[in-house]
Amino acid sequence: LARRWSKGEKIIADKLGTHPSVIWPSRYFDENGNPIKRSLYKKLD
């Protein structure tokens, strides 16, 4: 996947028997290993 797609990430990870953060750690953790807060909607300015 080229961009975030939570549902797709979950489907793929489930088929592989793991969590999406194991496959795409940079989407779930920052460079210090802290969890990244993910929102369902992008805020418009």
Short mmCIF file of N, CA and C in Angstrom, two decimals:
data_model
loop_
_atom_site.label_atom_id
_atom_site.label_comp_id
_atom_site.label_asym_id
_atom_site.label_seq_id
_atom_site.Cartn_x
_atom_site.Cartn_y
_atom_site.Cartn_z
N LEU A 1 0.84 -1.18 0.00
CA LEU A 1 0.00 0.00 0.00
C LEU A 1 0.88 1.24 0.00
N ALA A 2 0.58 2.17 -0.85
CA ALA A 2 1.37 3.39 -0.96
C ALA A 2 0.97 4.44 0.07
N ARG A 3 -0.28 4.41 0.50
CA ARG A 3 -0.74 5.38 1.50
C ARG A 3 -1.59 4.65 2.52
N ARG A 4 -1.88 5.32 3.60
CA ARG A 4 -2.63 4.70 4.68
C ARG A 4 -4.03 4.30 4.25
N TRP A 5 -4.40 3.10 4.61
CA TRP A 5 -5.75 2.61 4.38
C TRP A 5 -5.99 1.58 5.49
N SER A 6 -6.52 2.05 6.60
CA SER A 6 -6.64 1.24 7.81
C SER A 6 -7.32 -0.10 7.56
N LYS A 7 -8.41 -0.07 6.82
CA LYS A 7 -9.15 -1.31 6.57
C LYS A 7 -8.29 -2.29 5.76
N GLY A 8 -7.63 -1.79 4.73
CA GLY A 8 -6.78 -2.64 3.91
C GLY A 8 -5.60 -3.19 4.69
N GLU A 9 -4.99 -2.35 5.52
CA GLU A 9 -3.87 -2.79 6.36
C GLU A 9 -4.32 -3.91 7.28
N LYS A 10 -5.50 -3.76 7.87
CA LYS A 10 -6.03 -4.77 8.79
C LYS A 10 -6.32 -6.07 8.06
N ILE A 11 -6.89 -6.00 6.88
CA ILE A 11 -7.19 -7.21 6.10
C ILE A 11 -5.91 -7.98 5.79
N ILE A 12 -4.90 -7.26 5.30
CA ILE A 12 -3.63 -7.90 4.95
C ILE A 12 -2.96 -8.50 6.18
N ALA A 13 -2.90 -7.73 7.26
CA ALA A 13 -2.26 -8.21 8.49
C ALA A 13 -2.98 -9.43 9.05
N ASP A 14 -4.31 -9.42 9.03
CA ASP A 14 -5.08 -10.57 9.51
C ASP A 14 -4.75 -11.82 8.71
N LYS A 15 -4.64 -11.69 7.40
CA LYS A 15 -4.32 -12.84 6.55
C LYS A 15 -2.93 -13.38 6.86
N LEU A 16 -2.01 -12.48 7.26
CA LEU A 16 -0.65 -12.89 7.60
C LEU A 16 -0.50 -13.28 9.07
N GLY A 17 -1.57 -13.11 9.84
CA GLY A 17 -1.56 -13.48 11.25
C GLY A 17 -0.75 -12.56 12.13
N THR A 18 -0.74 -11.28 11.81
CA THR A 18 0.03 -10.31 12.59
C THR A 18 -0.73 -9.00 12.70
N HIS A 19 -0.13 -8.01 13.33
CA HIS A 19 -0.74 -6.68 13.47
C HIS A 19 -0.18 -5.78 12.38
N PRO A 20 -0.97 -4.85 11.86
CA PRO A 20 -0.48 -3.94 10.82
C PRO A 20 0.79 -3.18 11.20
N SER A 21 0.98 -2.88 12.48
CA SER A 21 2.17 -2.14 12.91
C SER A 21 3.45 -2.94 12.73
N VAL A 22 3.34 -4.26 12.64
CA VAL A 22 4.52 -5.09 12.39
C VAL A 22 4.94 -4.97 10.93
N ILE A 23 3.97 -4.86 10.04
CA ILE A 23 4.24 -4.76 8.60
C ILE A 23 4.62 -3.34 8.22
N TRP A 24 3.92 -2.35 8.76
CA TRP A 24 4.15 -0.93 8.44
C TRP A 24 4.45 -0.15 9.71
N PRO A 25 5.59 -0.37 10.36
CA PRO A 25 5.87 0.31 11.63
C PRO A 25 5.92 1.83 11.51
N SER A 26 6.36 2.36 10.37
CA SER A 26 6.46 3.82 10.22
C SER A 26 5.09 4.49 10.18
N ARG A 27 4.05 3.73 9.95
CA ARG A 27 2.69 4.29 9.94
C ARG A 27 2.08 4.31 11.33
N TYR A 28 2.68 3.57 12.25
CA TYR A 28 2.14 3.45 13.60
C TYR A 28 3.03 4.02 14.68
N PHE A 29 4.35 4.15 14.39
CA PHE A 29 5.30 4.65 15.38
C PHE A 29 6.20 5.70 14.76
N ASP A 30 6.53 6.74 15.55
CA ASP A 30 7.45 7.76 15.05
C ASP A 30 8.89 7.27 15.18
N GLU A 31 9.85 8.13 14.85
CA GLU A 31 11.26 7.73 14.85
C GLU A 31 11.78 7.39 16.25
N ASN A 32 11.06 7.81 17.31
CA ASN A 32 11.45 7.49 18.68
C ASN A 32 10.72 6.27 19.23
N GLY A 33 9.88 5.65 18.41
CA GLY A 33 9.13 4.48 18.83
C GLY A 33 7.83 4.79 19.55
N ASN A 34 7.44 6.06 19.56
CA ASN A 34 6.18 6.45 20.19
C ASN A 34 5.02 6.25 19.22
N PRO A 35 3.87 5.79 19.73
CA PRO A 35 2.72 5.60 18.85
C PRO A 35 2.28 6.91 18.20
N ILE A 36 1.91 6.83 16.94
CA ILE A 36 1.40 7.98 16.21
C ILE A 36 -0.12 7.98 16.35
N LYS A 37 -0.68 9.13 16.74
CA LYS A 37 -2.13 9.24 16.83
C LYS A 37 -2.70 9.31 15.43
N ARG A 38 -3.64 8.45 15.15
CA ARG A 38 -4.27 8.41 13.83
C ARG A 38 -5.71 8.85 13.97
N SER A 39 -6.14 9.73 13.11
CA SER A 39 -7.53 10.16 13.11
C SER A 39 -8.23 9.60 11.88
N LEU A 40 -9.52 9.43 11.98
CA LEU A 40 -10.28 8.89 10.86
C LEU A 40 -10.50 9.92 9.78
N TYR A 41 -10.50 11.18 10.17
CA TYR A 41 -10.79 12.24 9.21
C TYR A 41 -9.69 13.29 9.24
N LYS A 42 -9.35 13.81 8.09
CA LYS A 42 -8.37 14.88 8.01
C LYS A 42 -9.09 16.19 8.27
N LYS A 43 -8.54 16.98 9.20
CA LYS A 43 -9.15 18.25 9.53
C LYS A 43 -8.91 19.25 8.42
N LEU A 44 -9.95 19.99 8.07
CA LEU A 44 -9.84 21.04 7.07
C LEU A 44 -9.65 22.37 7.77
N ASP A 45 -8.76 23.20 7.26
CA ASP A 45 -8.52 24.52 7.86
C ASP A 45 -9.50 25.54 7.37
#
